[in-house]
Amino acid sequence: MRALAALRAYGAHADPSTRIANTIALLVGLNGPFYPAYVWFLVPEAGPYALATMAMSPAFLAIPWLSRRRVTAARAALPIAGLLNTVWAAALLGPATGVGAFAYPCLALALLCWREPWLMLMLLGAGLVAQQAVLHMPVVPLAGLAVTSQSLLESLNVTSVGALMAFAAITIAREMRAA
């Protein structure tokens, strides 16, 4: 209970959009160590490569800290970190594993967490470019997985994206009810 209260306090912010960004950033950052475990369980040969995806967890976990210093930077950091993580995971595991689908929540967050249209459009454009880069990546992924292994990871990743989008929707709805 204390840990949950400490997390809530760490993610708290007076601005609702920033509070949403902080909550989602904490969820993603705290889930970082679990993703490699899921991958390792489903496709053991991809496990060592999936460990490298944890490198982005500290960036997500730092977003609430950043929000106390620079609100705009913190809200921009969430979709940017998510897009960088998406491209990084695609380089490691390959676009056929469905990791490119993680660009969708990043695009949605770029639209939902902003009141500044110019920044919203800039982040949306960056997200679309990142998504296309992942889909048409000209490099061979480091893991070099078989088609069956890629298919197993695609199911995991698409399910994870759905869960993340559902969590974001619940978080946003909770903020809207509280307003």
JSON list of C-alpha atoms in Angstrom, two decimals:
[
{"chain": "A", "resi": 1, "resn": "MET", "atom": "CA", "xyz": [0.00, 0.00, 0.00]},
{"chain": "A", "resi": 2, "resn": "ARG", "atom": "CA", "xyz": [2.82, 2.41, 0.84]},
{"chain": "A", "resi": 3, "resn": "ALA", "atom": "CA", "xyz": [4.49, 1.75, -2.50]},
{"chain": "A", "resi": 4, "resn": "LEU", "atom": "CA", "xyz": [1.27, 2.49, -4.38]},
{"chain": "A", "resi": 5, "resn": "ALA", "atom": "CA", "xyz": [0.74, 5.68, -2.38]},
{"chain": "A", "resi": 6, "resn": "ALA", "atom": "CA", "xyz": [4.33, 6.73, -3.10]},
{"chain": "A", "resi": 7, "resn": "LEU", "atom": "CA", "xyz": [3.81, 6.09, -6.83]},
{"chain": "A", "resi": 8, "resn": "ARG", "atom": "CA", "xyz": [0.59, 8.12, -6.81]},
{"chain": "A", "resi": 9, "resn": "ALA", "atom": "CA", "xyz": [2.38, 10.97, -5.04]},
{"chain": "A", "resi": 10, "resn": "TYR", "atom": "CA", "xyz": [5.28, 10.80, -7.50]},
{"chain": "A", "resi": 11, "resn": "GLY", "atom": "CA", "xyz": [2.91, 10.94, -10.48]},
{"chain": "A", "resi": 12, "resn": "ALA", "atom": "CA", "xyz": [0.66, 13.64, -9.02]},
{"chain": "A", "resi": 13, "resn": "HIS", "atom": "CA", "xyz": [0.46, 16.99, -10.77]},
{"chain": "A", "resi": 14, "resn": "ALA", "atom": "CA", "xyz": [-1.93, 19.95, -10.68]},
{"chain": "A", "resi": 15, "resn": "ASP", "atom": "CA", "xyz": [-2.39, 19.89, -14.48]},
{"chain": "A", "resi": 16, "resn": "PRO", "atom": "CA", "xyz": [-4.71, 17.05, -15.62]},
{"chain": "A", "resi": 17, "resn": "SER", "atom": "CA", "xyz": [-2.90, 16.45, -18.94]},
{"chain": "A", "resi": 18, "resn": "THR", "atom": "CA", "xyz": [0.42, 16.22, -17.18]},
{"chain": "A", "resi": 19, "resn": "ARG", "atom": "CA", "xyz": [-1.06, 13.93, -14.54]},
{"chain": "A", "resi": 20, "resn": "ILE", "atom": "CA", "xyz": [-2.29, 11.62, -17.34]},
{"chain": "A", "resi": 21, "resn": "ALA", "atom": "CA", "xyz": [1.15, 11.65, -18.95]},
{"chain": "A", "resi": 22, "resn": "ASN", "atom": "CA", "xyz": [2.81, 10.91, -15.61]},
{"chain": "A", "resi": 23, "resn": "THR", "atom": "CA", "xyz": [0.47, 8.00, -14.85]},
{"chain": "A", "resi": 24, "resn": "ILE", "atom": "CA", "xyz": [1.01, 6.39, -18.24]},
{"chain": "A", "resi": 25, "resn": "ALA", "atom": "CA", "xyz": [4.76, 7.00, -18.09]},
{"chain": "A", "resi": 26, "resn": "LEU", "atom": "CA", "xyz": [4.93, 5.24, -14.73]},
{"chain": "A", "resi": 27, "resn": "LEU", "atom": "CA", "xyz": [2.94, 2.27, -16.04]},
{"chain": "A", "resi": 28, "resn": "VAL", "atom": "CA", "xyz": [5.22, 1.89, -19.06]},
{"chain": "A", "resi": 29, "resn": "GLY", "atom": "CA", "xyz": [8.40, 2.43, -17.08]},
{"chain": "A", "resi": 30, "resn": "LEU", "atom": "CA", "xyz": [7.43, -0.05, -14.38]},
{"chain": "A", "resi": 31, "resn": "ASN", "atom": "CA", "xyz": [6.39, -2.60, -16.99]},
{"chain": "A", "resi": 32, "resn": "GLY", "atom": "CA", "xyz": [9.80, -2.36, -18.68]},
{"chain": "A", "resi": 33, "resn": "PRO", "atom": "CA", "xyz": [11.38, -5.23, -16.74]},
{"chain": "A", "resi": 34, "resn": "PHE", "atom": "CA", "xyz": [8.38, -7.51, -17.32]},
{"chain": "A", "resi": 35, "resn": "TYR", "atom": "CA", "xyz": [8.32, -7.28, -21.12]},
{"chain": "A", "resi": 36, "resn": "PRO", "atom": "CA", "xyz": [11.60, -9.21, -21.55]},
{"chain": "A", "resi": 37, "resn": "ALA", "atom": "CA", "xyz": [10.24, -11.90, -19.23]},
{"chain": "A", "resi": 38, "resn": "TYR", "atom": "CA", "xyz": [7.14, -12.33, -21.41]},
{"chain": "A", "resi": 39, "resn": "VAL", "atom": "CA", "xyz": [9.27, -12.42, -24.54]},
{"chain": "A", "resi": 40, "resn": "TRP", "atom": "CA", "xyz": [11.73, -14.88, -23.01]},
{"chain": "A", "resi": 41, "resn": "PHE", "atom": "CA", "xyz": [8.87, -17.17, -21.99]},
{"chain": "A", "resi": 42, "resn": "LEU", "atom": "CA", "xyz": [7.26, -17.14, -25.46]},
{"chain": "A", "resi": 43, "resn": "VAL", "atom": "CA", "xyz": [10.41, -17.06, -27.61]},
{"chain": "A", "resi": 44, "resn": "PRO", "atom": "CA", "xyz": [13.52, -17.91, -25.57]},
{"chain": "A", "resi": 45, "resn": "GLU", "atom": "CA", "xyz": [15.92, -17.04, -28.39]},
{"chain": "A", "resi": 46, "resn": "ALA", "atom": "CA", "xyz": [14.57, -13.46, -28.38]},
{"chain": "A", "resi": 47, "resn": "GLY", "atom": "CA", "xyz": [14.97, -13.05, -24.62]},
{"chain": "A", "resi": 48, "resn": "PRO", "atom": "CA", "xyz": [18.49, -11.60, -24.60]},
{"chain": "A", "resi": 49, "resn": "TYR", "atom": "CA", "xyz": [17.49, -9.01, -27.21]},
{"chain": "A", "resi": 50, "resn": "ALA", "atom": "CA", "xyz": [14.33, -8.12, -25.31]},
{"chain": "A", "resi": 51, "resn": "LEU", "atom": "CA", "xyz": [16.45, -7.32, -22.24]},
{"chain": "A", "resi": 52, "resn": "ALA", "atom": "CA", "xyz": [17.85, -4.35, -24.16]},
{"chain": "A", "resi": 53, "resn": "THR", "atom": "CA", "xyz": [14.35, -2.84, -24.37]},
{"chain": "A", "resi": 54, "resn": "MET", "atom": "CA", "xyz": [14.59, -2.11, -20.64]},
{"chain": "A", "resi": 55, "resn": "ALA", "atom": "CA", "xyz": [17.10, 0.63, -21.46]},
{"chain": "A", "resi": 56, "resn": "MET", "atom": "CA", "xyz": [14.18, 3.05, -21.97]},
{"chain": "A", "resi": 57, "resn": "SER", "atom": "CA", "xyz": [12.52, 2.37, -18.59]},
{"chain": "A", "resi": 58, "resn": "PRO", "atom": "CA", "xyz": [14.49, 5.08, -16.74]},
{"chain": "A", "resi": 59, "resn": "ALA", "atom": "CA", "xyz": [13.37, 7.66, -19.32]},
{"chain": "A", "resi": 60, "resn": "PHE", "atom": "CA", "xyz": [9.72, 6.83, -18.69]},
{"chain": "A", "resi": 61, "resn": "LEU", "atom": "CA", "xyz": [10.21, 6.78, -14.92]},
{"chain": "A", "resi": 62, "resn": "ALA", "atom": "CA", "xyz": [11.86, 10.23, -15.03]},
{"chain": "A", "resi": 63, "resn": "ILE", "atom": "CA", "xyz": [8.87, 11.91, -16.71]},
{"chain": "A", "resi": 64, "resn": "PRO", "atom": "CA", "xyz": [7.03, 12.74, -13.43]},
{"chain": "A", "resi": 65, "resn": "TRP", "atom": "CA", "xyz": [10.26, 14.20, -12.07]},
{"chain": "A", "resi": 66, "resn": "LEU", "atom": "CA", "xyz": [10.64, 16.28, -15.25]},
{"chain": "A", "resi": 67, "resn": "SER", "atom": "CA", "xyz": [7.02, 17.45, -14.97]},
{"chain": "A", "resi": 68, "resn": "ARG", "atom": "CA", "xyz": [7.89, 19.31, -11.78]},
{"chain": "A", "resi": 69, "resn": "ARG", "atom": "CA", "xyz": [10.57, 21.27, -13.60]},
{"chain": "A", "resi": 70, "resn": "ARG", "atom": "CA", "xyz": [9.30, 21.68, -17.19]},
{"chain": "A", "resi": 71, "resn": "VAL", "atom": "CA", "xyz": [5.68, 20.72, -17.81]},
{"chain": "A", "resi": 72, "resn": "THR", "atom": "CA", "xyz": [5.81, 21.05, -21.59]},
{"chain": "A", "resi": 73, "resn": "ALA", "atom": "CA", "xyz": [9.00, 19.00, -21.82]},
{"chain": "A", "resi": 74, "resn": "ALA", "atom": "CA", "xyz": [7.50, 16.27, -19.65]},
{"chain": "A", "resi": 75, "resn": "ARG", "atom": "CA", "xyz": [4.33, 15.98, -21.72]},
{"chain": "A", "resi": 76, "resn": "ALA", "atom": "CA", "xyz": [6.39, 15.89, -24.92]},
{"chain": "A", "resi": 77, "resn": "ALA", "atom": "CA", "xyz": [8.75, 13.34, -23.41]},
{"chain": "A", "resi": 78, "resn": "LEU", "atom": "CA", "xyz": [6.08, 10.63, -23.12]},
{"chain": "A", "resi": 79, "resn": "PRO", "atom": "CA", "xyz": [5.25, 10.22, -26.83]},
{"chain": "A", "resi": 80, "resn": "ILE", "atom": "CA", "xyz": [8.89, 10.87, -27.80]},
{"chain": "A", "resi": 81, "resn": "ALA", "atom": "CA", "xyz": [10.22, 8.21, -25.42]},
{"chain": "A", "resi": 82, "resn": "GLY", "atom": "CA", "xyz": [7.49, 5.85, -26.61]},
{"chain": "A", "resi": 83, "resn": "LEU", "atom": "CA", "xyz": [8.40, 6.37, -30.25]},
{"chain": "A", "resi": 84, "resn": "LEU", "atom": "CA", "xyz": [12.11, 5.95, -29.57]},
{"chain": "A", "resi": 85, "resn": "ASN", "atom": "CA", "xyz": [11.35, 2.76, -27.65]},
{"chain": "A", "resi": 86, "resn": "THR", "atom": "CA", "xyz": [9.20, 1.51, -30.55]},
{"chain": "A", "resi": 87, "resn": "VAL", "atom": "CA", "xyz": [11.97, 2.08, -33.10]},
{"chain": "A", "resi": 88, "resn": "TRP", "atom": "CA", "xyz": [14.56, 0.54, -30.75]},
{"chain": "A", "resi": 89, "resn": "ALA", "atom": "CA", "xyz": [12.43, -2.58, -30.17]},
{"chain": "A", "resi": 90, "resn": "ALA", "atom": "CA", "xyz": [11.85, -2.94, -33.92]},
{"chain": "A", "resi": 91, "resn": "ALA", "atom": "CA", "xyz": [15.60, -2.77, -34.54]},
{"chain": "A", "resi": 92, "resn": "LEU", "atom": "CA", "xyz": [16.13, -5.47, -31.93]},
{"chain": "A", "resi": 93, "resn": "LEU", "atom": "CA", "xyz": [13.22, -7.82, -32.62]},
{"chain": "A", "resi": 94, "resn": "GLY", "atom": "CA", "xyz": [12.04, -6.86, -36.10]},
{"chain": "A", "resi": 95, "resn": "PRO", "atom": "CA", "xyz": [8.97, -5.09, -37.47]},
{"chain": "A", "resi": 96, "resn": "ALA", "atom": "CA", "xyz": [7.22, -8.43, -38.14]},
{"chain": "A", "resi": 97, "resn": "THR", "atom": "CA", "xyz": [6.90, -8.87, -34.36]},
{"chain": "A", "resi": 98, "resn": "GLY", "atom": "CA", "xyz": [4.26, -6.15, -34.29]},
{"chain": "A", "resi": 99, "resn": "VAL", "atom": "CA", "xyz": [6.26, -3.76, -32.11]},
{"chain": "A", "resi": 100, "resn": "GLY", "atom": "CA", "xyz": [5.40, -0.98, -34.55]},
{"chain": "A", "resi": 101, "resn": "ALA", "atom": "CA", "xyz": [1.86, -1.06, -33.15]},
{"chain": "A", "resi": 102, "resn": "PHE", "atom": "CA", "xyz": [3.24, 0.70, -30.05]},
{"chain": "A", "resi": 103, "resn": "ALA", "atom": "CA", "xyz": [3.35, 3.84, -32.20]},
{"chain": "A", "resi": 104, "resn": "TYR", "atom": "CA", "xyz": [-0.47, 4.01, -31.99]},
{"chain": "A", "resi": 105, "resn": "PRO", "atom": "CA", "xyz": [-0.66, 4.80, -28.27]},
{"chain": "A", "resi": 106, "resn": "CYS", "atom": "CA", "xyz": [2.16, 7.31, -28.78]},
{"chain": "A", "resi": 107, "resn": "LEU", "atom": "CA", "xyz": [0.16, 9.02, -31.51]},
{"chain": "A", "resi": 108, "resn": "ALA", "atom": "CA", "xyz": [-2.97, 9.02, -29.36]},
{"chain": "A", "resi": 109, "resn": "LEU", "atom": "CA", "xyz": [-1.07, 10.49, -26.42]},
{"chain": "A", "resi": 110, "resn": "ALA", "atom": "CA", "xyz": [0.46, 13.16, -28.65]},
{"chain": "A", "resi": 111, "resn": "LEU", "atom": "CA", "xyz": [-3.08, 14.24, -29.48]},
{"chain": "A", "resi": 112, "resn": "LEU", "atom": "CA", "xyz": [-4.67, 13.84, -26.05]},
{"chain": "A", "resi": 113, "resn": "CYS", "atom": "CA", "xyz": [-2.05, 15.41, -23.80]},
{"chain": "A", "resi": 114, "resn": "TRP", "atom": "CA", "xyz": [-1.77, 18.69, -25.67]},
{"chain": "A", "resi": 115, "resn": "ARG", "atom": "CA", "xyz": [-3.59, 21.95, -25.87]},
{"chain": "A", "resi": 116, "resn": "GLU", "atom": "CA", "xyz": [-0.90, 23.53, -28.07]},
{"chain": "A", "resi": 117, "resn": "PRO", "atom": "CA", "xyz": [-1.88, 22.65, -31.68]},
{"chain": "A", "resi": 118, "resn": "TRP", "atom": "CA", "xyz": [1.59, 23.27, -33.14]},
{"chain": "A", "resi": 119, "resn": "LEU", "atom": "CA", "xyz": [3.22, 20.84, -30.71]},
{"chain": "A", "resi": 120, "resn": "MET", "atom": "CA", "xyz": [0.43, 18.31, -31.12]},
{"chain": "A", "resi": 121, "resn": "LEU", "atom": "CA", "xyz": [0.90, 18.32, -34.88]},
{"chain": "A", "resi": 122, "resn": "MET", "atom": "CA", "xyz": [4.69, 18.16, -34.58]},
{"chain": "A", "resi": 123, "resn": "LEU", "atom": "CA", "xyz": [4.49, 15.10, -32.30]},
{"chain": "A", "resi": 124, "resn": "LEU", "atom": "CA", "xyz": [1.85, 13.51, -34.49]},
{"chain": "A", "resi": 125, "resn": "GLY", "atom": "CA", "xyz": [4.07, 14.01, -37.54]},
{"chain": "A", "resi": 126, "resn": "ALA", "atom": "CA", "xyz": [7.07, 12.54, -35.72]},
{"chain": "A", "resi": 127, "resn": "GLY", "atom": "CA", "xyz": [4.95, 9.57, -34.71]},
{"chain": "A", "resi": 128, "resn": "LEU", "atom": "CA", "xyz": [3.80, 8.90, -38.25]},
{"chain": "A", "resi": 129, "resn": "VAL", "atom": "CA", "xyz": [7.39, 9.12, -39.52]},
{"chain": "A", "resi": 130, "resn": "ALA", "atom": "CA", "xyz": [8.56, 6.72, -36.78]},
{"chain": "A", "resi": 131, "resn": "GLN", "atom": "CA", "xyz": [5.75, 4.30, -37.57]},
{"chain": "A", "resi": 132, "resn": "GLN", "atom": "CA", "xyz": [6.64, 4.26, -41.26]},
{"chain": "A", "resi": 133, "resn": "ALA", "atom": "CA", "xyz": [10.33, 3.86, -40.39]},
{"chain": "A", "resi": 134, "resn": "VAL", "atom": "CA", "xyz": [9.50, 0.79, -38.33]},
{"chain": "A", "resi": 135, "resn": "LEU", "atom": "CA", "xyz": [7.26, -0.70, -41.02]},
{"chain": "A", "resi": 136, "resn": "HIS", "atom": "CA", "xyz": [9.84, -0.18, -43.77]},
{"chain": "A", "resi": 137, "resn": "MET", "atom": "CA", "xyz": [13.00, -0.64, -41.73]},
{"chain": "A", "resi": 138, "resn": "PRO", "atom": "CA", "xyz": [15.87, -1.29, -44.16]},
{"chain": "A", "resi": 139, "resn": "VAL", "atom": "CA", "xyz": [18.07, -3.06, -41.59]},
{"chain": "A", "resi": 140, "resn": "VAL", "atom": "CA", "xyz": [17.95, -6.67, -40.52]},
{"chain": "A", "resi": 141, "resn": "PRO", "atom": "CA", "xyz": [16.75, -6.96, -36.90]},
{"chain": "A", "resi": 142, "resn": "LEU", "atom": "CA", "xyz": [19.42, -8.07, -34.47]},
{"chain": "A", "resi": 143, "resn": "ALA", "atom": "CA", "xyz": [17.41, -11.05, -33.17]},
{"chain": "A", "resi": 144, "resn": "GLY", "atom": "CA", "xyz": [16.94, -12.64, -36.61]},
{"chain": "A", "resi": 145, "resn": "LEU", "atom": "CA", "xyz": [13.85, -14.57, -35.52]},
{"chain": "A", "resi": 146, "resn": "ALA", "atom": "CA", "xyz": [12.03, -17.28, -37.46]},
{"chain": "A", "resi": 147, "resn": "VAL", "atom": "CA", "xyz": [8.59, -16.45, -38.86]},
{"chain": "A", "resi": 148, "resn": "THR", "atom": "CA", "xyz": [6.83, -18.56, -36.22]},
{"chain": "A", "resi": 149, "resn": "SER", "atom": "CA", "xyz": [8.68, -16.75, -33.42]},
{"chain": "A", "resi": 150, "resn": "GLN", "atom": "CA", "xyz": [7.82, -13.37, -34.94]},
{"chain": "A", "resi": 151, "resn": "SER", "atom": "CA", "xyz": [4.17, -14.40, -35.07]},
{"chain": "A", "resi": 152, "resn": "LEU", "atom": "CA", "xyz": [4.16, -15.33, -31.37]},
{"chain": "A", "resi": 153, "resn": "LEU", "atom": "CA", "xyz": [5.66, -11.96, -30.47]},
{"chain": "A", "resi": 154, "resn": "GLU", "atom": "CA", "xyz": [3.22, -10.17, -32.75]},
{"chain": "A", "resi": 155, "resn": "SER", "atom": "CA", "xyz": [0.33, -11.57, -30.71]},
{"chain": "A", "resi": 156, "resn": "LEU", "atom": "CA", "xyz": [2.01, -10.48, -27.47]},
{"chain": "A", "resi": 157, "resn": "ASN", "atom": "CA", "xyz": [2.73, -6.98, -28.78]},
{"chain": "A", "resi": 158, "resn": "VAL", "atom": "CA", "xyz": [-0.71, -6.35, -30.26]},
{"chain": "A", "resi": 159, "resn": "THR", "atom": "CA", "xyz": [-2.32, -7.51, -27.00]},
{"chain": "A", "resi": 160, "resn": "SER", "atom": "CA", "xyz": [0.05, -5.24, -25.03]},
{"chain": "A", "resi": 161, "resn": "VAL", "atom": "CA", "xyz": [-0.85, -2.27, -27.22]},
{"chain": "A", "resi": 162, "resn": "GLY", "atom": "CA", "xyz": [-4.55, -2.94, -26.64]},
{"chain": "A", "resi": 163, "resn": "ALA", "atom": "CA", "xyz": [-3.98, -3.12, -22.88]},
{"chain": "A", "resi": 164, "resn": "LEU", "atom": "CA", "xyz": [-1.97, 0.11, -22.91]},
{"chain": "A", "resi": 165, "resn": "MET", "atom": "CA", "xyz": [-4.64, 1.93, -24.91]},
{"chain": "A", "resi": 166, "resn": "ALA", "atom": "CA", "xyz": [-7.34, 0.64, -22.54]},
{"chain": "A", "resi": 167, "resn": "PHE", "atom": "CA", "xyz": [-5.32, 1.85, -19.54]},
{"chain": "A", "resi": 168, "resn": "ALA", "atom": "CA", "xyz": [-4.88, 5.25, -21.20]},
{"chain": "A", "resi": 169, "resn": "ALA", "atom": "CA", "xyz": [-8.62, 5.48, -21.90]},
{"chain": "A", "resi": 170, "resn": "ILE", "atom": "CA", "xyz": [-9.46, 4.59, -18.29]},
{"chain": "A", "resi": 171, "resn": "THR", "atom": "CA", "xyz": [-6.95, 7.14, -17.01]},
{"chain": "A", "resi": 172, "resn": "ILE", "atom": "CA", "xyz": [-8.33, 9.87, -19.26]},
{"chain": "A", "resi": 173, "resn": "ALA", "atom": "CA", "xyz": [-11.93, 9.02, -18.36]},
{"chain": "A", "resi": 174, "resn": "ARG", "atom": "CA", "xyz": [-11.06, 9.18, -14.65]},
{"chain": "A", "resi": 175, "resn": "GLU", "atom": "CA", "xyz": [-9.52, 12.62, -15.14]},
{"chain": "A", "resi": 176, "resn": "MET", "atom": "CA", "xyz": [-12.56, 13.82, -17.09]},
{"chain": "A", "resi": 177, "resn": "ARG", "atom": "CA", "xyz": [-14.93, 12.65, -14.33]},
{"chain": "A", "resi": 178, "resn": "ALA", "atom": "CA", "xyz": [-12.83, 14.42, -11.71]},
{"chain": "A", "resi": 179, "resn": "ALA", "atom": "CA", "xyz": [-12.87, 17.71, -13.62]}
]
